[in-house]
PDB file of C-alpha atoms in Angstrom:
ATOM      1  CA  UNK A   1     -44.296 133.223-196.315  1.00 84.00           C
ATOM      2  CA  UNK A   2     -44.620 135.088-193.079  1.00 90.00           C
ATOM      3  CA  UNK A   3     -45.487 134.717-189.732  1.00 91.00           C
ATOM      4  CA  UNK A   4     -48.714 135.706-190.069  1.00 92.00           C
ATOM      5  CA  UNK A   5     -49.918 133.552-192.534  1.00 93.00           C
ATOM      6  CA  UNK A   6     -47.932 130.353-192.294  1.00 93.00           C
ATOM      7  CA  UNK A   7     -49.949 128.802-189.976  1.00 95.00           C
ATOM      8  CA  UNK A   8     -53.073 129.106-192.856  1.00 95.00           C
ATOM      9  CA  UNK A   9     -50.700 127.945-195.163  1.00 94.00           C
ATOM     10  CA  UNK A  10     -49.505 125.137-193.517  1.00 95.00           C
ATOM     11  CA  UNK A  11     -53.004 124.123-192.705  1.00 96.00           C
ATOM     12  CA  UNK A  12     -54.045 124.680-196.494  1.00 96.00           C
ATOM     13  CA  UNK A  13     -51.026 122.280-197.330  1.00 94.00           C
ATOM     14  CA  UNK A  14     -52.111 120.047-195.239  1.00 94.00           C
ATOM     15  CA  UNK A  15     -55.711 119.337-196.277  1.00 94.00           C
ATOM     16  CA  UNK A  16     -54.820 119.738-200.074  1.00 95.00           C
ATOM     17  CA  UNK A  17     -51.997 117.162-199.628  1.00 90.00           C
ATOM     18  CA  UNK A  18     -49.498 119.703-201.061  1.00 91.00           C
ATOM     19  CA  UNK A  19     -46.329 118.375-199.056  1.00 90.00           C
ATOM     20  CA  UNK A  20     -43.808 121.005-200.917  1.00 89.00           C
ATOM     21  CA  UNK A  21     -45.866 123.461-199.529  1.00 91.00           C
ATOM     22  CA  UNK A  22     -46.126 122.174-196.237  1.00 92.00           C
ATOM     23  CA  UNK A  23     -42.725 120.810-196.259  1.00 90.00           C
ATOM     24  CA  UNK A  24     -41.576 124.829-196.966  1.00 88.00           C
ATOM     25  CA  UNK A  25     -43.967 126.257-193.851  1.00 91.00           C
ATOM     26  CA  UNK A  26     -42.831 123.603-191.429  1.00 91.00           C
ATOM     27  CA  UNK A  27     -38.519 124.376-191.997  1.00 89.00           C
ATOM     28  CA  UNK A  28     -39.840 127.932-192.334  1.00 89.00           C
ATOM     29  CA  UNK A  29     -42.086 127.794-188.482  1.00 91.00           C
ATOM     30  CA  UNK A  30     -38.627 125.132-187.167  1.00 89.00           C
ATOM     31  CA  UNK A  31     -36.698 128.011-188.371  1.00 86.00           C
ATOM     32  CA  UNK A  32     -36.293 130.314-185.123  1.00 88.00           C
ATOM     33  CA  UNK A  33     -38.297 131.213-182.011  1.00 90.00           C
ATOM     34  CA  UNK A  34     -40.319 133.640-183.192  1.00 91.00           C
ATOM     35  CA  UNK A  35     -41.603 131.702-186.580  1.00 90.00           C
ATOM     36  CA  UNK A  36     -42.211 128.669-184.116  1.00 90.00           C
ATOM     37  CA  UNK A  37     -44.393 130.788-181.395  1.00 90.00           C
ATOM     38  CA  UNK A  38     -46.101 132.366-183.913  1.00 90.00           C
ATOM     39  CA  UNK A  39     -47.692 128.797-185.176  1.00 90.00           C
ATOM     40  CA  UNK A  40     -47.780 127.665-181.411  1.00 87.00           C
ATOM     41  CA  UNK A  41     -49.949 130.805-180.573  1.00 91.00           C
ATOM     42  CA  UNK A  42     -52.191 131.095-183.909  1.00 92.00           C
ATOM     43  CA  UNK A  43     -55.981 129.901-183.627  1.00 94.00           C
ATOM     44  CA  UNK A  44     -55.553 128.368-186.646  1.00 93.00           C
ATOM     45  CA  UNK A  45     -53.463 125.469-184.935  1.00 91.00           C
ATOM     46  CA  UNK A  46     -56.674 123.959-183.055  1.00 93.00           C
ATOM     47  CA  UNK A  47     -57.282 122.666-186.748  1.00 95.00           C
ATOM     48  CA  UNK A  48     -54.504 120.888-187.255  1.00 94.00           C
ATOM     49  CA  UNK A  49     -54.874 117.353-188.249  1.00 94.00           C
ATOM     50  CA  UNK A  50     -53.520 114.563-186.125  1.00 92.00           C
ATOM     51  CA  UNK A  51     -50.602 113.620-188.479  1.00 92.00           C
ATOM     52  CA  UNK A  52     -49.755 117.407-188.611  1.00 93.00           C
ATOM     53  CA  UNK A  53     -49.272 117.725-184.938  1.00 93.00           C
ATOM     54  CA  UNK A  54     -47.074 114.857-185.360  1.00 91.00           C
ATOM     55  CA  UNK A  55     -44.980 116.398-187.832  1.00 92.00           C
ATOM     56  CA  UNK A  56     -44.877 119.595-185.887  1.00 92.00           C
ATOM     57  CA  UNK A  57     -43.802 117.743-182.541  1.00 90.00           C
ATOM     58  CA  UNK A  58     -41.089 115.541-184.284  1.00 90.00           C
ATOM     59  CA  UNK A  59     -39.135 118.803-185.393  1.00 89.00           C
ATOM     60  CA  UNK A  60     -40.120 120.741-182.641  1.00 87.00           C
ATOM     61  CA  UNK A  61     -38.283 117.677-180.212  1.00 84.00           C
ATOM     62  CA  UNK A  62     -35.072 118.294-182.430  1.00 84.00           C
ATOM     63  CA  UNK A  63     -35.168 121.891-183.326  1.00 80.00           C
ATOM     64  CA  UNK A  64     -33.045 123.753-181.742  1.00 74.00           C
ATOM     65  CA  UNK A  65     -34.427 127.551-180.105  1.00 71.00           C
ATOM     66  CA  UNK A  66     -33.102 130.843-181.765  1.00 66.00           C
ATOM     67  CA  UNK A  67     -30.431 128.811-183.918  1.00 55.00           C
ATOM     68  CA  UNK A  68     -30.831 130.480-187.061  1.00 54.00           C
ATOM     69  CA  UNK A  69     -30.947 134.361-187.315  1.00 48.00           C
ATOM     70  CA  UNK A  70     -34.104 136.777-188.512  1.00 49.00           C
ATOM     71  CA  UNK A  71     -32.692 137.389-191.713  1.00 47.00           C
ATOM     72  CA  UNK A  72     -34.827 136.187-194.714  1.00 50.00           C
ATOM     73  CA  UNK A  73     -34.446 132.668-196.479  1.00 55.00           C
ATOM     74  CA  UNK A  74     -33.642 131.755-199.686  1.00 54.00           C
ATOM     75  CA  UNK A  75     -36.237 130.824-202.090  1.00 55.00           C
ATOM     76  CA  UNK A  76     -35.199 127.563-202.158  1.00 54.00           C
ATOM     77  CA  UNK A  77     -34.895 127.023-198.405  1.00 54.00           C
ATOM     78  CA  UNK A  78     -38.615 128.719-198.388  1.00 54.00           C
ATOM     79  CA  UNK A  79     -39.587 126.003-200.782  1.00 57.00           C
ATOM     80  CA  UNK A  80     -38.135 123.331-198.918  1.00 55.00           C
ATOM     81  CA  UNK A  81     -35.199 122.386-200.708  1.00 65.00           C
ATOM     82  CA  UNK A  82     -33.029 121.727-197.971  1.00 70.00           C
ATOM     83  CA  UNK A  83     -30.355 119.062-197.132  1.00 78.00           C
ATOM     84  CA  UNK A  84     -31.870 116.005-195.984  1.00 83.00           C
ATOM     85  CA  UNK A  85     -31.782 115.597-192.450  1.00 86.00           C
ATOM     86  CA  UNK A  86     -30.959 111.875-192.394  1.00 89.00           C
ATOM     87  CA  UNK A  87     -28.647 110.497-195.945  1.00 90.00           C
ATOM     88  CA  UNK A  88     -29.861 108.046-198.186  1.00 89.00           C
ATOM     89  CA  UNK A  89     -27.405 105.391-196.731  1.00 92.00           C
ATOM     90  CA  UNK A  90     -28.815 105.677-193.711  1.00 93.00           C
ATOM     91  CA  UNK A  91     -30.186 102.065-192.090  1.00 95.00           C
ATOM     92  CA  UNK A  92     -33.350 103.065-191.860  1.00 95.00           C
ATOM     93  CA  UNK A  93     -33.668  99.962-188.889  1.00 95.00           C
ATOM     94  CA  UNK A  94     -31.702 102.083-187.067  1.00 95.00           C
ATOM     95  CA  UNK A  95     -33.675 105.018-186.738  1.00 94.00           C
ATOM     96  CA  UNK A  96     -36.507 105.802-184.118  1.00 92.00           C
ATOM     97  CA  UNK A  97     -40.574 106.363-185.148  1.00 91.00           C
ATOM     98  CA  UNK A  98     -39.737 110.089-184.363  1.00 90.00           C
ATOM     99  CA  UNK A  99     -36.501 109.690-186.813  1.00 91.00           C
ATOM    100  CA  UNK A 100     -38.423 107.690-189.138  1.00 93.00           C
ATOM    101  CA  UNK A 101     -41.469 110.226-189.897  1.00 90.00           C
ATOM    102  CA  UNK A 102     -38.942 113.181-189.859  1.00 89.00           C
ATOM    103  CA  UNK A 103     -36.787 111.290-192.555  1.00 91.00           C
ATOM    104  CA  UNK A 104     -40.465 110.711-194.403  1.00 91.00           C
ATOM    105  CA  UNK A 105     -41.328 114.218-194.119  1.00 88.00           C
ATOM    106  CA  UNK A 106     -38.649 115.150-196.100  1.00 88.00           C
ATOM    107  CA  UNK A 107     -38.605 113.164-198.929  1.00 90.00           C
ATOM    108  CA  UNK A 108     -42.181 113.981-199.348  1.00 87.00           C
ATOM    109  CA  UNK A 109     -43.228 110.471-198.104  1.00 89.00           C
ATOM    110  CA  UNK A 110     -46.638 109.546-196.006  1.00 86.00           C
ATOM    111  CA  UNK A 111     -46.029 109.904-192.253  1.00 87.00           C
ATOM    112  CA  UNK A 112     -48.820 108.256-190.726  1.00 87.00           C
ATOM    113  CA  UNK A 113     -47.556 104.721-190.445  1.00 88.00           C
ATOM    114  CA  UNK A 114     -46.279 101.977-188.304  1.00 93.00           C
ATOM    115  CA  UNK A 115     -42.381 102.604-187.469  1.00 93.00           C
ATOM    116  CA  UNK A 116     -42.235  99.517-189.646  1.00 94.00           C
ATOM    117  CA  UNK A 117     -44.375 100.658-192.541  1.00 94.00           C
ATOM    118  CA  UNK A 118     -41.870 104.133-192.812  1.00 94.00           C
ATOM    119  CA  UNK A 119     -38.774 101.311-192.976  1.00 94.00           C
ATOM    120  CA  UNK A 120     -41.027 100.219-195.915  1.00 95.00           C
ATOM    121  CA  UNK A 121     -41.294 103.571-197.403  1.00 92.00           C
ATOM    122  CA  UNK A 122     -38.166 104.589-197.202  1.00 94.00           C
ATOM    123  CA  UNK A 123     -36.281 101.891-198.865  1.00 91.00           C
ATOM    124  CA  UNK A 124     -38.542 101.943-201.531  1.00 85.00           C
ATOM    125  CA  UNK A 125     -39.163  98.111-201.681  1.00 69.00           C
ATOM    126  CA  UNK A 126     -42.047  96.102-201.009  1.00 60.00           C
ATOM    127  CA  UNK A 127     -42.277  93.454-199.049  1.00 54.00           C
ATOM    128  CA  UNK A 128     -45.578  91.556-200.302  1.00 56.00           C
ATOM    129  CA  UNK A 129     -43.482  92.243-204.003  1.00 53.00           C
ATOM    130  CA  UNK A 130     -41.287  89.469-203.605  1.00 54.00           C
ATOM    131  CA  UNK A 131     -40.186  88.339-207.425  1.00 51.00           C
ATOM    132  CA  UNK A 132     -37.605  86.057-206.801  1.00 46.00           C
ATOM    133  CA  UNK A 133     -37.235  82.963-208.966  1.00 46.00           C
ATOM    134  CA  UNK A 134     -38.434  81.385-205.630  1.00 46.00           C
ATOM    135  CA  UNK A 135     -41.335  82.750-204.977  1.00 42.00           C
ATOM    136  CA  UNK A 136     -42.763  82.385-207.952  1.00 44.00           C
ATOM    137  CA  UNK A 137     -41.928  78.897-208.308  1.00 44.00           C
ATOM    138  CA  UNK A 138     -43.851  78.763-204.496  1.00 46.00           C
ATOM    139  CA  UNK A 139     -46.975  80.945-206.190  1.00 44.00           C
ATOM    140  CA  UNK A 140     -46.642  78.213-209.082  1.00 47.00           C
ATOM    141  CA  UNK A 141     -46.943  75.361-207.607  1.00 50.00           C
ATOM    142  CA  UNK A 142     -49.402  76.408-205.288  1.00 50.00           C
ATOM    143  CA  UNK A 143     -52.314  76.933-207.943  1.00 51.00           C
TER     144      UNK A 143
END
């Protein structure tokens, strides 16, 4: 990956749904200043999809300019494997929509949702799924 052609491979990642991929060019463009203008600047940017530029603007609200030096990255920080931003014990309540899609994002999870929708997502449980002896005594007696 290079600066050159991340911003083709981010867009291929994006239309071909391959989220390691794009998960990889996104830390790799968040990485410094340079990596970051160099998507900012390409042509290749004005196709972006909508939920892209999301993704791009959530970590580019929290990334913090020239923080990590020019040397290369690891393999497996160019692949994306990289400490989770946000723990699995977080409360997930807590978090904002920004928050919520970043902490998406990285667990390879759809981004393009309602802030309550990602709460969904990211505690794995669904809410129309209720099973409880209850319920199904309700769905039951119902019919």
């Amino acid at each position: 990956m290079s600066r050159e052609n991340v911003p083709n491979m981010l867009l291929i990642a994006d239309k071909y749904r391959l989220l390691r991929l794009k998960k990889a060019a996104v830390q790799f463009i968040m990485r410094n200043d340079m990596n970051y203008a160099a998507m900012h600047n390409s042509d290749v940017s004005e196709a972006f999809s909508a939920e892209l530029l999301h993704i791009l603007w959530t970590y580019g609200q929290v990334r913090k300019p020239n923080s990590v030096s020019e040397a290369p990255s690891s393999l497996t920080v160019q692949w994306g494997d990289v400490p989770h931003e946000f723990p699995d014990t977080t409360v997930w309540n807590n978090l904002s929509k920004s928050e919520l899609r970043r902490a998406c994002f990285e667990r390879l999870l759809g981004t393009s949702a309602t802030a309550s929708e990602l709460v969904v997502l990211l505690s794995g449980t669904d809410p129309t799924a209720d099973d409880s002896p209850a319920t199904k005594r309700q769905r039951t007696d119902s019919t």
